[in-house]
XYZ file of C-alpha atoms in Angstrom:
349
model
C -80.581 104.661 189.836
C -81.332 101.109 188.146
C -82.881 98.485 189.612
C -80.636 95.441 189.918
C -82.543 92.334 188.891
C -83.640 89.266 191.109
C -81.341 86.215 190.703
C -81.973 82.718 191.579
C -78.778 80.179 191.655
C -79.739 76.567 191.627
C -78.195 73.505 191.970
C -75.986 74.304 194.507
C -73.196 72.334 195.876
C -70.306 72.279 198.226
C -67.586 73.595 196.221
C -69.707 76.963 195.118
C -69.988 77.528 199.042
C -67.346 79.666 198.893
C -68.703 81.807 196.444
C -71.635 82.857 198.240
C -69.814 83.458 201.239
C -67.949 86.159 199.099
C -70.319 87.941 197.207
C -74.052 89.266 197.345
C -74.327 90.605 193.808
C -73.515 89.521 190.183
C -72.896 90.227 187.180
C -76.827 89.611 185.925
C -78.016 91.072 189.731
C -78.672 90.632 192.974
C -78.592 87.169 194.893
C -81.837 86.811 196.381
C -81.948 82.901 196.226
C -80.070 80.107 196.039
C -81.350 76.596 196.313
C -79.574 72.782 195.996
C -80.790 69.242 195.698
C -82.160 67.671 198.702
C -79.950 64.313 198.058
C -77.096 66.492 198.226
C -77.451 67.326 202.080
C -77.077 70.917 201.847
C -80.587 72.424 202.182
C -81.189 74.703 205.445
C -77.481 75.749 205.699
C -76.843 78.986 206.259
C -73.922 80.816 204.295
C -72.506 83.740 206.132
C -72.125 86.171 203.436
C -68.704 88.810 203.878
C -71.115 92.058 204.257
C -72.322 90.243 207.428
C -75.682 88.699 206.264
C -76.939 85.294 205.780
C -78.329 83.119 203.099
C -80.161 79.895 203.484
C -79.513 77.135 200.726
C -83.512 76.284 200.023
C -84.770 72.779 199.055
C -85.337 73.194 195.196
C -86.451 76.202 193.048
C -89.813 76.699 194.061
C -88.827 80.381 195.892
C -86.825 81.371 192.640
C -89.859 80.975 190.482
C -91.800 82.598 192.831
C -89.033 85.549 193.162
C -86.567 86.174 190.673
C -85.911 87.546 187.234
C -83.225 85.361 186.341
C -81.976 81.579 186.738
C -78.284 80.837 186.602
C -77.713 77.012 186.567
C -74.318 75.860 187.643
C -72.215 73.676 185.896
C -73.032 70.965 189.040
C -76.359 70.716 186.829
C -74.439 68.142 185.687
C -74.850 66.277 188.307
C -78.743 65.564 188.548
C -80.317 63.587 186.207
C -81.009 65.730 182.708
C -84.904 65.034 183.172
C -85.192 67.064 186.492
C -82.824 70.025 184.686
C -85.142 69.612 182.055
C -88.077 70.427 183.800
C -86.665 72.937 186.142
C -85.760 74.704 182.666
C -89.414 74.572 181.609
C -90.628 75.820 184.631
C -88.248 78.926 184.184
C -89.306 79.491 180.543
C -93.011 79.590 181.293
C -92.603 82.090 184.062
C -90.718 84.287 181.264
C -87.528 83.842 183.554
C -84.088 84.622 182.342
C -81.929 81.240 181.899
C -77.824 81.831 182.363
C -75.479 78.611 182.180
C -72.359 78.535 183.396
C -71.511 76.593 180.201
C -73.165 75.685 177.389
C -76.489 73.870 178.405
C -78.111 73.862 174.923
C -75.611 70.943 173.567
C -75.480 68.701 176.563
C -79.276 68.526 177.293
C -80.610 68.428 172.936
C -82.069 71.577 173.059
C -85.464 71.911 172.273
C -88.339 74.410 171.906
C -87.722 75.131 176.238
C -84.067 76.599 175.956
C -84.992 79.334 173.698
C -83.963 81.810 176.044
C -80.720 80.155 177.651
C -77.765 82.905 177.509
C -73.941 81.531 177.911
C -72.245 83.676 180.991
C -69.540 85.933 179.929
C -66.395 84.717 179.767
C -62.963 86.054 179.085
C -62.530 86.350 175.660
C -59.726 85.162 173.582
C -58.923 85.052 170.049
C -59.710 81.668 168.336
C -56.382 82.568 166.194
C -53.837 84.491 167.868
C -51.943 86.671 164.981
C -48.836 86.736 166.668
C -48.010 82.687 168.031
C -45.761 83.849 170.561
C -45.566 83.636 174.307
C -45.195 87.647 175.442
C -44.223 89.213 178.575
C -47.181 90.408 180.439
C -45.967 94.049 181.518
C -48.268 94.187 184.832
C -47.408 92.054 188.154
C -48.944 88.562 187.942
C -49.722 87.124 190.985
C -50.926 82.853 190.998
C -52.262 81.107 193.389
C -52.023 77.689 192.905
C -54.075 75.125 194.838
C -52.388 71.486 195.822
C -55.349 69.735 195.476
C -59.093 70.470 194.490
C -61.291 72.757 197.544
C -57.833 74.450 198.263
C -59.425 77.812 198.901
C -57.836 79.278 195.753
C -61.021 81.292 195.133
C -61.430 82.663 198.264
C -57.741 83.826 198.680
C -58.255 85.236 194.936
C -60.927 87.255 196.055
C -59.729 88.139 199.688
C -56.002 89.421 198.130
C -58.072 91.393 195.050
C -60.223 93.052 197.995
C -57.060 93.960 199.633
C -54.775 95.414 196.523
C -58.192 97.348 195.721
C -58.180 99.018 199.107
C -54.245 99.831 198.713
C -55.082 101.885 195.828
C -54.048 98.963 192.676
C -56.536 98.180 190.110
C -56.625 94.353 190.287
C -58.239 91.797 187.906
C -58.758 88.160 188.948
C -59.018 85.356 186.923
C -60.799 82.362 188.450
C -62.673 79.353 187.257
C -65.672 77.644 186.050
C -68.928 79.315 188.087
C -66.891 81.756 189.472
C -67.118 83.962 185.842
C -70.627 84.984 187.433
C -68.580 87.323 189.679
C -68.816 91.191 188.170
C -66.079 93.900 187.127
C -62.589 92.617 187.290
C -63.015 88.744 187.680
C -62.727 86.567 184.521
C -62.638 83.416 183.563
C -61.860 81.537 181.160
C -64.112 79.402 178.775
C -63.416 75.735 178.437
C -63.336 75.274 174.714
C -60.015 76.813 175.301
C -58.379 74.969 177.476
C -59.581 71.635 176.513
C -57.648 68.352 175.142
C -59.208 69.477 171.741
C -56.607 72.126 171.631
C -52.872 71.338 171.129
C -50.930 72.020 174.173
C -49.650 75.135 172.194
C -52.523 76.847 171.284
C -53.652 76.504 174.692
C -50.128 77.756 176.266
C -51.112 81.121 173.431
C -54.514 81.253 174.276
C -54.229 81.694 178.260
C -51.371 84.393 177.576
C -52.952 86.324 174.787
C -55.749 87.005 177.747
C -53.664 87.912 180.400
C -51.703 89.987 178.479
C -55.282 91.931 177.339
C -55.606 93.002 180.962
C -52.907 95.043 181.393
C -54.552 98.107 179.042
C -56.976 98.174 182.095
C -55.111 97.002 185.078
C -52.295 97.387 187.628
C -52.420 93.601 189.033
C -53.582 90.800 187.585
C -54.373 87.632 189.826
C -54.508 83.943 188.241
C -55.878 81.291 189.915
C -54.498 78.098 188.285
C -57.313 75.502 187.928
C -57.169 71.392 189.046
C -54.694 70.735 191.630
C -51.093 71.211 190.899
C -50.027 67.283 192.613
C -51.982 64.582 192.833
C -51.661 62.149 196.141
C -53.288 59.020 193.819
C -54.199 58.112 190.567
C -57.550 57.264 191.144
C -58.373 60.590 192.480
C -59.930 63.206 190.146
C -57.353 65.406 189.986
C -55.458 66.315 186.933
C -51.674 65.820 187.631
C -50.232 68.887 187.064
C -50.871 69.178 183.052
C -53.247 72.377 183.472
C -50.456 74.367 186.253
C -47.798 73.466 183.718
C -49.515 75.138 181.008
C -50.155 78.155 182.649
C -46.685 78.216 184.041
C -45.264 78.356 180.265
C -48.411 80.883 179.714
C -47.376 83.955 182.186
C -43.910 84.419 184.210
C -45.609 84.432 187.886
C -43.780 87.782 190.022
C -45.821 86.205 193.230
C -46.777 82.780 194.018
C -49.156 81.428 196.736
C -49.670 77.822 197.296
C -52.629 76.943 199.315
C -52.968 73.650 200.556
C -56.345 71.552 202.423
C -56.144 71.799 206.185
C -54.022 69.584 208.237
C -51.928 70.122 211.246
C -48.751 69.908 208.779
C -45.046 69.083 209.968
C -42.805 71.702 208.735
C -40.925 68.914 206.433
C -43.890 68.168 204.688
C -44.638 71.686 203.833
C -41.212 71.954 203.049
C -41.180 68.943 200.721
C -44.144 70.119 199.240
C -43.297 73.669 198.275
C -39.823 72.413 196.883
C -41.905 69.403 194.521
C -43.728 72.395 192.866
C -41.124 74.708 192.660
C -38.805 72.151 190.584
C -41.501 70.703 188.485
C -43.004 74.263 187.455
C -40.061 75.752 187.799
C -41.218 78.466 189.941
C -41.138 80.226 193.383
C -43.422 79.828 196.288
C -43.132 83.063 197.756
C -46.434 81.808 200.262
C -48.266 78.661 201.868
C -51.494 79.251 202.377
C -53.655 77.220 204.367
C -57.741 76.460 203.352
C -61.046 76.058 205.083
C -61.043 72.317 203.559
C -59.684 69.864 204.942
C -59.528 66.113 203.661
C -62.348 63.537 204.187
C -60.101 60.343 204.705
C -62.906 57.918 205.359
C -65.166 59.473 202.634
C -62.034 59.774 199.994
C -61.058 55.854 200.679
C -65.134 54.900 200.540
C -65.648 57.145 197.263
C -62.805 56.562 195.644
C -62.206 59.983 195.249
C -60.877 63.297 197.278
C -64.065 64.554 199.522
C -63.419 67.924 201.911
C -65.216 68.771 204.598
C -65.545 72.370 205.543
C -64.052 73.395 208.906
C -66.305 75.276 211.350
C -63.649 76.786 213.594
C -62.534 80.622 213.048
C -59.095 80.312 213.568
C -56.756 77.777 213.758
C -53.588 77.115 215.471
C -50.051 77.168 213.782
C -47.735 77.494 216.714
C -46.278 74.544 216.279
C -44.546 75.841 213.094
C -41.439 77.689 214.091
C -39.543 77.437 210.880
C -42.243 78.063 208.500
C -45.101 80.834 208.120
C -48.299 79.990 206.606
C -51.154 81.799 205.760
C -54.450 80.937 207.611
C -57.312 81.845 205.070
C -59.796 82.645 208.013
C -57.222 84.930 209.136
C -58.082 88.519 207.551
C -55.123 90.108 209.374
C -53.193 87.263 207.996
C -54.212 88.179 204.583
C -53.967 91.929 205.217
C -50.408 91.186 205.745
C -49.674 88.516 202.782
C -51.067 91.846 200.675
C -48.127 94.195 202.189
C -45.125 91.676 201.276
C -46.786 91.198 197.931
C -46.305 94.828 197.287
C -42.976 95.164 198.912
C -41.887 92.280 196.417
C -43.410 93.813 193.631
C -42.015 97.201 194.425
C -38.697 95.901 195.427
């Protein structure tokens, strides 16, 4: 049996924590250590993983350097000083540790001799030029998971649905975003250069369509997590005003859509309004509403002039006040199981 390489991941931020709750291995090996930067306030935090084990967010890369063979740099390294990240990479290089960056770190840090072994994380392959410049019908069911805001629980919903549907005997691919390309077999992410504003919208749409179309050869179902927020509350917050969502909806025609909302004690009228607005704006049907484990931190959002979130500690929330609208609590395994049953029923009827 082939031994898995020991993997360390740095720097962990709030948005990446959900990933480590759901996996203990990645395509590069077994995740042994995860570390953050002291000023970010996460060091010492225990993360409960889906297999019942715990992993603690460490301060700095000391244990990674001592015990790991692979260092994965998350996109959050952008929020640290370039000098600090350069010192991290230099130290890892001296110890002959393989360095993997989620996006191409070379250009961003003005590559020097310390970066010879940097490897860019594997991405979902997209041709730079498609021979067939048409949006083609995808011949397997496509499930879309949209988020009203950032941190709306899309990743967790995708992974939980993928797990449930696999247990029912389906071959399921999940397309996620950003650092989640670390996850191994059956999970993919788009390379950012194919989705950014340097390409014309038509090219982006064709790229997305071609990539999803390619997966139909090997899978029964594709789950697509739509990057960014589909609605914005205020222009000052760091949402993309739904542009990315619009491009994805032009590229793929969802057979089932789940809209994720941050946690709040919503009134039914608000949920109905949001659902109608998303359906009208993107010309899709929202089949289910999911509720995230994150809530909007209003005080921090106003203070920092960007959307900030708090992760809720309670196990499950009470939504009994919702009489006419049903929602799926991301923290309830039974509700996600029932959602997967509804998806199968809808796809088969």
